mmCIF file of C-alpha atoms in Angstrom:
data_model
loop_
_atom_site.group_PDB
_atom_site.id
_atom_site.type_symbol
_atom_site.label_atom_id
_atom_site.label_comp_id
_atom_site.label_asym_id
_atom_site.label_seq_id
_atom_site.Cartn_x
_atom_site.Cartn_y
_atom_site.Cartn_z
ATOM 1 C CA UNK A 1 267.303 127.489 261.222
ATOM 2 C CA UNK A 2 268.060 125.629 264.472
ATOM 3 C CA UNK A 3 267.523 122.092 264.733
ATOM 4 C CA UNK A 4 265.812 120.958 261.754
ATOM 5 C CA UNK A 5 264.980 117.548 261.323
ATOM 6 C CA UNK A 6 265.108 115.700 258.307
ATOM 7 C CA UNK A 7 261.522 115.448 257.803
ATOM 8 C CA UNK A 8 260.914 119.299 257.955
ATOM 9 C CA UNK A 9 264.279 119.616 255.914
ATOM 10 C CA UNK A 10 262.966 117.351 253.076
ATOM 11 C CA UNK A 11 259.192 118.614 253.156
ATOM 12 C CA UNK A 12 259.856 122.705 253.659
ATOM 13 C CA UNK A 13 263.440 123.453 252.796
ATOM 14 C CA UNK A 14 264.593 121.334 250.093
ATOM 15 C CA UNK A 15 261.786 121.890 247.531
ATOM 16 C CA UNK A 16 262.306 125.557 247.602
ATOM 17 C CA UNK A 17 266.025 125.347 246.254
ATOM 18 C CA UNK A 18 267.487 128.190 247.885
ATOM 19 C CA UNK A 19 270.403 128.180 250.308
ATOM 20 C CA UNK A 20 269.741 127.696 254.226
ATOM 21 C CA UNK A 21 271.836 127.595 257.388
ATOM 22 C CA UNK A 22 271.175 125.052 259.576
ATOM 23 C CA UNK A 23 272.296 125.224 263.467
ATOM 24 C CA UNK A 24 272.387 123.310 266.486
ATOM 25 C CA UNK A 25 272.528 119.922 264.557
ATOM 26 C CA UNK A 26 274.589 116.812 266.359
ATOM 27 C CA UNK A 27 277.793 116.116 263.814
ATOM 28 C CA UNK A 28 279.321 113.963 266.330
ATOM 29 C CA UNK A 29 282.321 114.482 268.574
ATOM 30 C CA UNK A 30 284.184 116.421 265.556
ATOM 31 C CA UNK A 31 283.243 119.681 266.971
ATOM 32 C CA UNK A 32 284.803 119.586 270.198
ATOM 33 C CA UNK A 33 287.781 116.766 269.400
ATOM 34 C CA UNK A 34 288.957 118.510 266.080
ATOM 35 C CA UNK A 35 292.039 120.429 267.650
ATOM 36 C CA UNK A 36 295.569 121.273 265.774
ATOM 37 C CA UNK A 37 296.941 118.731 268.110
ATOM 38 C CA UNK A 38 294.215 115.786 267.899
ATOM 39 C CA UNK A 39 293.809 116.587 263.847
ATOM 40 C CA UNK A 40 297.808 116.366 263.494
ATOM 41 C CA UNK A 41 298.187 113.040 265.295
ATOM 42 C CA UNK A 42 295.053 111.557 264.532
ATOM 43 C CA UNK A 43 295.897 110.790 260.799
ATOM 44 C CA UNK A 44 299.538 110.924 261.225
ATOM 45 C CA UNK A 45 302.054 111.789 258.395
ATOM 46 C CA UNK A 46 300.278 110.411 255.150
ATOM 47 C CA UNK A 47 301.180 112.824 252.365
ATOM 48 C CA UNK A 48 298.545 114.892 251.131
ATOM 49 C CA UNK A 49 298.240 117.026 248.165
ATOM 50 C CA UNK A 50 297.571 120.818 248.866
ATOM 51 C CA UNK A 51 297.086 124.162 247.356
ATOM 52 C CA UNK A 52 299.777 127.099 248.368
ATOM 53 C CA UNK A 53 299.189 130.605 247.682
ATOM 54 C CA UNK A 54 300.961 133.881 248.206
ATOM 55 C CA UNK A 55 297.767 135.704 247.847
ATOM 56 C CA UNK A 56 294.611 135.207 249.871
ATOM 57 C CA UNK A 57 291.991 135.354 246.623
ATOM 58 C CA UNK A 58 292.861 131.866 244.803
ATOM 59 C CA UNK A 59 292.151 132.116 241.164
ATOM 60 C CA UNK A 60 291.350 128.547 239.616
ATOM 61 C CA UNK A 61 291.235 130.262 235.969
ATOM 62 C CA UNK A 62 294.950 131.694 236.096
ATOM 63 C CA UNK A 63 296.323 129.182 238.778
ATOM 64 C CA UNK A 64 297.755 131.672 240.836
ATOM 65 C CA UNK A 65 298.843 129.011 243.696
ATOM 66 C CA UNK A 66 300.793 126.092 243.315
ATOM 67 C CA UNK A 67 300.133 122.391 244.134
ATOM 68 C CA UNK A 68 302.569 120.718 246.964
ATOM 69 C CA UNK A 69 302.748 117.564 248.846
ATOM 70 C CA UNK A 70 303.159 117.440 252.568
ATOM 71 C CA UNK A 71 302.884 114.749 255.572
ATOM 72 C CA UNK A 72 299.367 115.448 256.757
ATOM 73 C CA UNK A 73 300.496 116.420 260.531
ATOM 74 C CA UNK A 74 303.029 118.998 259.095
ATOM 75 C CA UNK A 75 300.247 120.445 256.863
ATOM 76 C CA UNK A 76 297.953 121.105 259.505
ATOM 77 C CA UNK A 77 300.379 122.627 261.905
ATOM 78 C CA UNK A 78 301.336 124.994 259.074
ATOM 79 C CA UNK A 79 297.889 125.859 257.794
ATOM 80 C CA UNK A 80 296.909 126.893 261.413
ATOM 81 C CA UNK A 81 299.884 129.310 261.629
ATOM 82 C CA UNK A 82 299.859 132.978 260.043
ATOM 83 C CA UNK A 83 303.778 133.164 259.657
ATOM 84 C CA UNK A 84 305.722 130.018 258.951
ATOM 85 C CA UNK A 85 309.558 129.240 259.733
ATOM 86 C CA UNK A 86 309.104 126.675 257.055
ATOM 87 C CA UNK A 87 307.358 127.527 253.614
ATOM 88 C CA UNK A 88 307.377 126.944 249.924
ATOM 89 C CA UNK A 89 306.767 130.474 248.534
ATOM 90 C CA UNK A 90 306.861 133.155 251.184
ATOM 91 C CA UNK A 91 306.363 133.184 254.970
ATOM 92 C CA UNK A 92 302.978 134.092 255.088
ATOM 93 C CA UNK A 93 301.569 131.840 252.335
ATOM 94 C CA UNK A 94 298.406 130.242 252.656
ATOM 95 C CA UNK A 95 297.397 126.698 252.370
ATOM 96 C CA UNK A 96 294.283 124.606 250.997
ATOM 97 C CA UNK A 97 293.364 121.226 251.550
ATOM 98 C CA UNK A 98 290.508 119.779 249.200
ATOM 99 C CA UNK A 99 290.400 115.871 249.871
ATOM 100 C CA UNK A 100 290.636 113.873 246.713
ATOM 101 C CA UNK A 101 289.995 110.138 246.064
ATOM 102 C CA UNK A 102 293.014 107.404 245.653
ATOM 103 C CA UNK A 103 293.377 108.399 242.156
ATOM 104 C CA UNK A 104 291.784 111.924 241.596
ATOM 105 C CA UNK A 105 290.886 111.229 237.808
ATOM 106 C CA UNK A 106 288.670 108.426 238.783
ATOM 107 C CA UNK A 107 287.778 107.988 242.479
ATOM 108 C CA UNK A 108 285.498 110.493 244.589
ATOM 109 C CA UNK A 109 286.477 112.056 247.584
ATOM 110 C CA UNK A 110 285.198 110.039 250.837
ATOM 111 C CA UNK A 111 286.595 111.048 254.433
ATOM 112 C CA UNK A 112 285.684 107.296 255.430
ATOM 113 C CA UNK A 113 288.158 106.117 252.852
ATOM 114 C CA UNK A 114 290.868 108.920 253.098
ATOM 115 C CA UNK A 115 290.505 109.670 256.935
ATOM 116 C CA UNK A 116 288.964 106.847 258.333
ATOM 117 C CA UNK A 117 290.152 107.792 261.776
ATOM 118 C CA UNK A 118 288.440 111.158 261.705
ATOM 119 C CA UNK A 119 285.573 110.154 259.623
ATOM 120 C CA UNK A 120 284.823 108.029 263.161
ATOM 121 C CA UNK A 121 284.428 111.361 264.877
ATOM 122 C CA UNK A 122 281.343 112.902 262.116
ATOM 123 C CA UNK A 123 277.758 112.213 262.348
ATOM 124 C CA UNK A 124 277.048 113.374 258.610
ATOM 125 C CA UNK A 125 273.482 114.437 258.344
ATOM 126 C CA UNK A 126 272.198 112.498 255.681
ATOM 127 C CA UNK A 127 269.147 114.042 254.690
ATOM 128 C CA UNK A 128 269.077 112.294 251.280
ATOM 129 C CA UNK A 129 268.547 108.488 250.186
ATOM 130 C CA UNK A 130 271.896 106.042 250.667
ATOM 131 C CA UNK A 131 272.218 105.676 246.856
ATOM 132 C CA UNK A 132 272.175 109.411 246.465
ATOM 133 C CA UNK A 133 275.590 110.026 248.018
ATOM 134 C CA UNK A 134 278.262 111.255 245.866
ATOM 135 C CA UNK A 135 280.974 112.456 247.610
ATOM 136 C CA UNK A 136 282.404 113.650 251.114
ATOM 137 C CA UNK A 137 284.996 116.561 250.749
ATOM 138 C CA UNK A 138 287.467 117.181 253.622
ATOM 139 C CA UNK A 139 288.897 120.546 253.475
ATOM 140 C CA UNK A 140 291.397 122.570 255.721
ATOM 141 C CA UNK A 141 292.298 126.172 254.886
ATOM 142 C CA UNK A 142 294.410 128.870 256.362
ATOM 143 C CA UNK A 143 292.707 132.006 258.071
ATOM 144 C CA UNK A 144 291.980 134.528 255.099
ATOM 145 C CA UNK A 145 292.031 132.279 252.497
ATOM 146 C CA UNK A 146 289.269 133.048 249.838
ATOM 147 C CA UNK A 147 288.005 130.335 247.280
ATOM 148 C CA UNK A 148 286.993 131.500 243.700
ATOM 149 C CA UNK A 149 283.177 131.718 242.758
ATOM 150 C CA UNK A 150 281.771 128.573 241.168
ATOM 151 C CA UNK A 151 278.823 126.539 240.939
ATOM 152 C CA UNK A 152 278.297 122.698 241.302
ATOM 153 C CA UNK A 153 275.949 120.478 239.533
ATOM 154 C CA UNK A 154 274.854 118.560 243.086
ATOM 155 C CA UNK A 155 273.526 119.641 245.986
ATOM 156 C CA UNK A 156 275.443 119.736 249.089
ATOM 157 C CA UNK A 157 275.969 120.400 252.635
ATOM 158 C CA UNK A 158 279.025 122.864 253.677
ATOM 159 C CA UNK A 159 279.502 121.363 257.197
ATOM 160 C CA UNK A 160 281.755 123.904 259.409
ATOM 161 C CA UNK A 161 283.286 121.530 261.984
ATOM 162 C CA UNK A 162 285.927 124.504 263.315
ATOM 163 C CA UNK A 163 286.456 127.935 262.468
ATOM 164 C CA UNK A 164 284.556 130.561 260.797
ATOM 165 C CA UNK A 165 283.634 131.278 257.398
ATOM 166 C CA UNK A 166 281.790 133.584 255.310
ATOM 167 C CA UNK A 167 279.621 132.595 252.305
ATOM 168 C CA UNK A 168 278.936 135.024 249.520
ATOM 169 C CA UNK A 169 276.256 133.166 247.302
ATOM 170 C CA UNK A 170 274.411 134.479 243.869
ATOM 171 C CA UNK A 171 271.075 132.789 242.500
ATOM 172 C CA UNK A 172 271.807 130.519 239.510
ATOM 173 C CA UNK A 173 269.582 133.006 237.479
ATOM 174 C CA UNK A 174 272.189 135.755 237.884
ATOM 175 C CA UNK A 175 274.988 133.708 235.641
ATOM 176 C CA UNK A 176 274.778 136.149 232.994
ATOM 177 C CA UNK A 177 276.304 138.690 235.446
ATOM 178 C CA UNK A 178 279.148 136.581 236.781
ATOM 179 C CA UNK A 179 281.430 136.690 233.681
ATOM 180 C CA UNK A 180 281.856 132.604 233.688
ATOM 181 C CA UNK A 181 284.479 130.566 232.574
ATOM 182 C CA UNK A 182 282.945 127.247 232.922
ATOM 183 C CA UNK A 183 281.843 126.714 236.137
ATOM 184 C CA UNK A 184 283.758 129.485 237.581
ATOM 185 C CA UNK A 185 283.297 133.235 237.849
ATOM 186 C CA UNK A 186 286.290 135.434 236.627
ATOM 187 C CA UNK A 187 285.565 137.939 239.336
ATOM 188 C CA UNK A 188 287.958 136.875 242.144
ATOM 189 C CA UNK A 189 287.085 139.899 244.647
ATOM 190 C CA UNK A 190 283.445 140.021 245.071
ATOM 191 C CA UNK A 191 283.747 142.727 247.754
ATOM 192 C CA UNK A 192 285.617 145.269 245.679
ATOM 193 C CA UNK A 193 285.104 144.023 241.786
ATOM 194 C CA UNK A 194 286.504 145.646 239.152
ATOM 195 C CA UNK A 195 283.456 147.560 237.776
ATOM 196 C CA UNK A 196 285.484 148.753 234.485
ATOM 197 C CA UNK A 197 286.460 145.080 233.872
ATOM 198 C CA UNK A 198 283.180 143.810 235.160
ATOM 199 C CA UNK A 199 280.355 146.449 234.754
ATOM 200 C CA UNK A 200 277.385 143.791 234.815
ATOM 201 C CA UNK A 201 278.679 142.348 238.139
ATOM 202 C CA UNK A 202 276.462 144.958 240.114
ATOM 203 C CA UNK A 203 273.384 143.326 238.933
ATOM 204 C CA UNK A 204 274.142 140.336 240.626
ATOM 205 C CA UNK A 205 272.074 139.992 243.611
ATOM 206 C CA UNK A 206 274.319 138.932 246.497
ATOM 207 C CA UNK A 207 273.398 136.821 249.366
ATOM 208 C CA UNK A 208 275.949 136.372 252.654
ATOM 209 C CA UNK A 209 275.941 134.313 255.697
ATOM 210 C CA UNK A 210 278.381 133.608 258.218
ATOM 211 C CA UNK A 211 279.433 130.255 259.303
ATOM 212 C CA UNK A 212 280.289 129.301 262.894
ATOM 213 C CA UNK A 213 281.494 126.282 264.212
ATOM 214 C CA UNK A 214 279.018 123.217 264.055
ATOM 215 C CA UNK A 215 276.804 124.930 261.635
ATOM 216 C CA UNK A 216 275.751 123.554 258.079
ATOM 217 C CA UNK A 217 275.081 125.762 255.035
ATOM 218 C CA UNK A 218 272.967 123.985 251.826
ATOM 219 C CA UNK A 219 273.712 124.874 248.668
ATOM 220 C CA UNK A 220 271.727 123.768 245.951
ATOM 221 C CA UNK A 221 272.858 122.790 243.040
ATOM 222 C CA UNK A 222 273.692 125.437 240.478
ATOM 223 C CA UNK A 223 274.061 128.263 243.318
ATOM 224 C CA UNK A 224 277.103 130.433 242.790
ATOM 225 C CA UNK A 225 279.214 130.538 246.072
ATOM 226 C CA UNK A 226 282.289 132.186 247.195
ATOM 227 C CA UNK A 227 283.916 131.073 250.665
ATOM 228 C CA UNK A 228 286.022 133.189 252.691
ATOM 229 C CA UNK A 229 287.951 131.525 255.965
ATOM 230 C CA UNK A 230 288.002 133.923 258.503
ATOM 231 C CA UNK A 231 290.088 131.944 260.739
ATOM 232 C CA UNK A 232 292.114 128.425 260.327
ATOM 233 C CA UNK A 233 289.159 126.087 260.038
ATOM 234 C CA UNK A 234 288.154 122.173 259.178
ATOM 235 C CA UNK A 235 285.075 121.797 257.363
ATOM 236 C CA UNK A 236 283.399 118.882 255.272
ATOM 237 C CA UNK A 237 281.185 119.113 252.201
ATOM 238 C CA UNK A 238 278.831 116.337 251.615
ATOM 239 C CA UNK A 239 277.258 115.842 247.741
ATOM 240 C CA UNK A 240 274.496 114.017 246.543
ATOM 241 C CA UNK A 241 272.659 113.488 243.526
ATOM 242 C CA UNK A 242 269.295 115.211 243.151
ATOM 243 C CA UNK A 243 268.690 114.243 239.371
ATOM 244 C CA UNK A 244 268.473 110.662 238.610
ATOM 245 C CA UNK A 245 272.096 109.014 238.566
ATOM 246 C CA UNK A 246 272.335 108.510 234.653
ATOM 247 C CA UNK A 247 272.062 112.439 234.191
ATOM 248 C CA UNK A 248 275.311 112.992 235.589
ATOM 249 C CA UNK A 249 278.689 112.514 233.857
ATOM 250 C CA UNK A 250 280.174 109.134 234.485
ATOM 251 C CA UNK A 251 283.827 110.602 234.806
ATOM 252 C CA UNK A 252 283.175 113.437 237.117
ATOM 253 C CA UNK A 253 285.146 112.752 240.334
ATOM 254 C CA UNK A 254 284.612 116.432 241.705
ATOM 255 C CA UNK A 255 280.736 117.221 240.978
ATOM 256 C CA UNK A 256 281.381 120.175 238.805
ATOM 257 C CA UNK A 257 280.677 118.365 235.109
ATOM 258 C CA UNK A 258 277.567 119.844 233.613
ATOM 259 C CA UNK A 259 274.920 117.085 233.151
ATOM 260 C CA UNK A 260 275.012 114.921 230.249
ATOM 261 C CA UNK A 261 272.222 116.708 228.743
ATOM 262 C CA UNK A 262 273.253 120.202 229.117
ATOM 263 C CA UNK A 263 276.770 119.325 227.687
ATOM 264 C CA UNK A 264 275.124 117.793 224.674
ATOM 265 C CA UNK A 265 272.805 120.889 224.327
ATOM 266 C CA UNK A 266 275.705 123.369 224.520
ATOM 267 C CA UNK A 267 277.771 121.099 222.180
ATOM 268 C CA UNK A 268 274.585 121.786 219.736
ATOM 269 C CA UNK A 269 274.539 125.166 220.154
ATOM 270 C CA UNK A 270 278.294 125.962 219.247
ATOM 271 C CA UNK A 271 277.520 123.968 216.095
ATOM 272 C CA UNK A 272 274.288 126.173 215.258
ATOM 273 C CA UNK A 273 276.546 129.335 215.746
ATOM 274 C CA UNK A 274 279.283 127.932 213.884
ATOM 275 C CA UNK A 275 276.504 127.643 211.035
ATOM 276 C CA UNK A 276 275.630 131.308 211.229
ATOM 277 C CA UNK A 277 278.877 132.408 210.420
ATOM 278 C CA UNK A 278 278.109 131.344 206.605
ATOM 279 C CA UNK A 279 275.546 134.323 207.142
ATOM 280 C CA UNK A 280 276.695 138.111 206.121
ATOM 281 C CA UNK A 281 276.808 139.899 209.750
ATOM 282 C CA UNK A 282 273.325 141.597 209.243
ATOM 283 C CA UNK A 283 271.687 138.280 208.788
ATOM 284 C CA UNK A 284 273.774 136.333 211.256
ATOM 285 C CA UNK A 285 272.538 139.508 213.852
ATOM 286 C CA UNK A 286 269.116 139.028 213.346
ATOM 287 C CA UNK A 287 269.024 135.040 213.190
ATOM 288 C CA UNK A 288 271.035 135.141 216.601
ATOM 289 C CA UNK A 289 268.524 137.295 218.377
ATOM 290 C CA UNK A 290 265.558 135.259 216.864
ATOM 291 C CA UNK A 291 267.673 132.235 218.637
ATOM 292 C CA UNK A 292 267.810 133.865 221.849
ATOM 293 C CA UNK A 293 263.877 134.487 221.671
ATOM 294 C CA UNK A 294 263.470 130.996 220.953
ATOM 295 C CA UNK A 295 265.725 129.980 223.733
ATOM 296 C CA UNK A 296 263.819 132.127 226.118
ATOM 297 C CA UNK A 297 260.369 131.069 225.130
ATOM 298 C CA UNK A 298 260.798 127.598 225.038
ATOM 299 C CA UNK A 299 263.312 127.059 228.201
ATOM 300 C CA UNK A 300 263.379 129.800 230.696
ATOM 301 C CA UNK A 301 261.332 129.770 233.817
ATOM 302 C CA UNK A 302 258.850 132.101 234.407
ATOM 303 C CA UNK A 303 257.982 131.616 238.078
ATOM 304 C CA UNK A 304 261.047 132.451 239.847
ATOM 305 C CA UNK A 305 260.374 134.307 242.969
#
């Protein structure tokens, strides 16, 4: 959708809770200024912690990447290359920066604090109240890099500043088919999934969009997304709180810990399942099925479009 105002977004798009690509937005001078040369000199040689991988598909579950530290200017130049003269693992290794707070365990990512020079070039579309703001995550990816499928518990804008991305999305309703481990899917290659290993994956309805420089993708909380960098590119994610502030885990600096009530419910369910183990298999199966029916009856929505 082109040139969507804050009012129209909040009135017509936001309540529908579906992903939308917004185009033609005024994002400031970043879309023209952020060349490799400008980026590397703007923030100088401060150290950044990055992911380095020898394969394009990064897997957070098996950790098929290593963390390394580089001066920011060196990192930007390396990430923009396809083959490297200097490298950690292999000459065609991929790089990925996801900015973090000063203390990643306690502080959220905020471009104004971690990259103050670059922050001045960006006009973030603040389609939310000031006190709902959670974080602004600065991201740089090598060409070809693919990030694992995951969901976040907050709404966010993925602002593609330079380069192109392809984003594959799945509805929260398709969680049963995504082979989840926490917030992440085990299915890495969403284009060519291993159907013997993941037979139900075919049931998940796939949505796909292509982001050009200057495009903004609205990703509602709980929507799964898999992001492929078609080119070297720079992006900025802005997360904000859709639920009341007290609903979120206070220790969550990444925006991916389940809301407090959800965590408590899962703990209670785990205790209930442990209790069922006191019964013989036949009874356990019967009462487990009754529990599933009860959950569906009490908690499932019946108005999904």
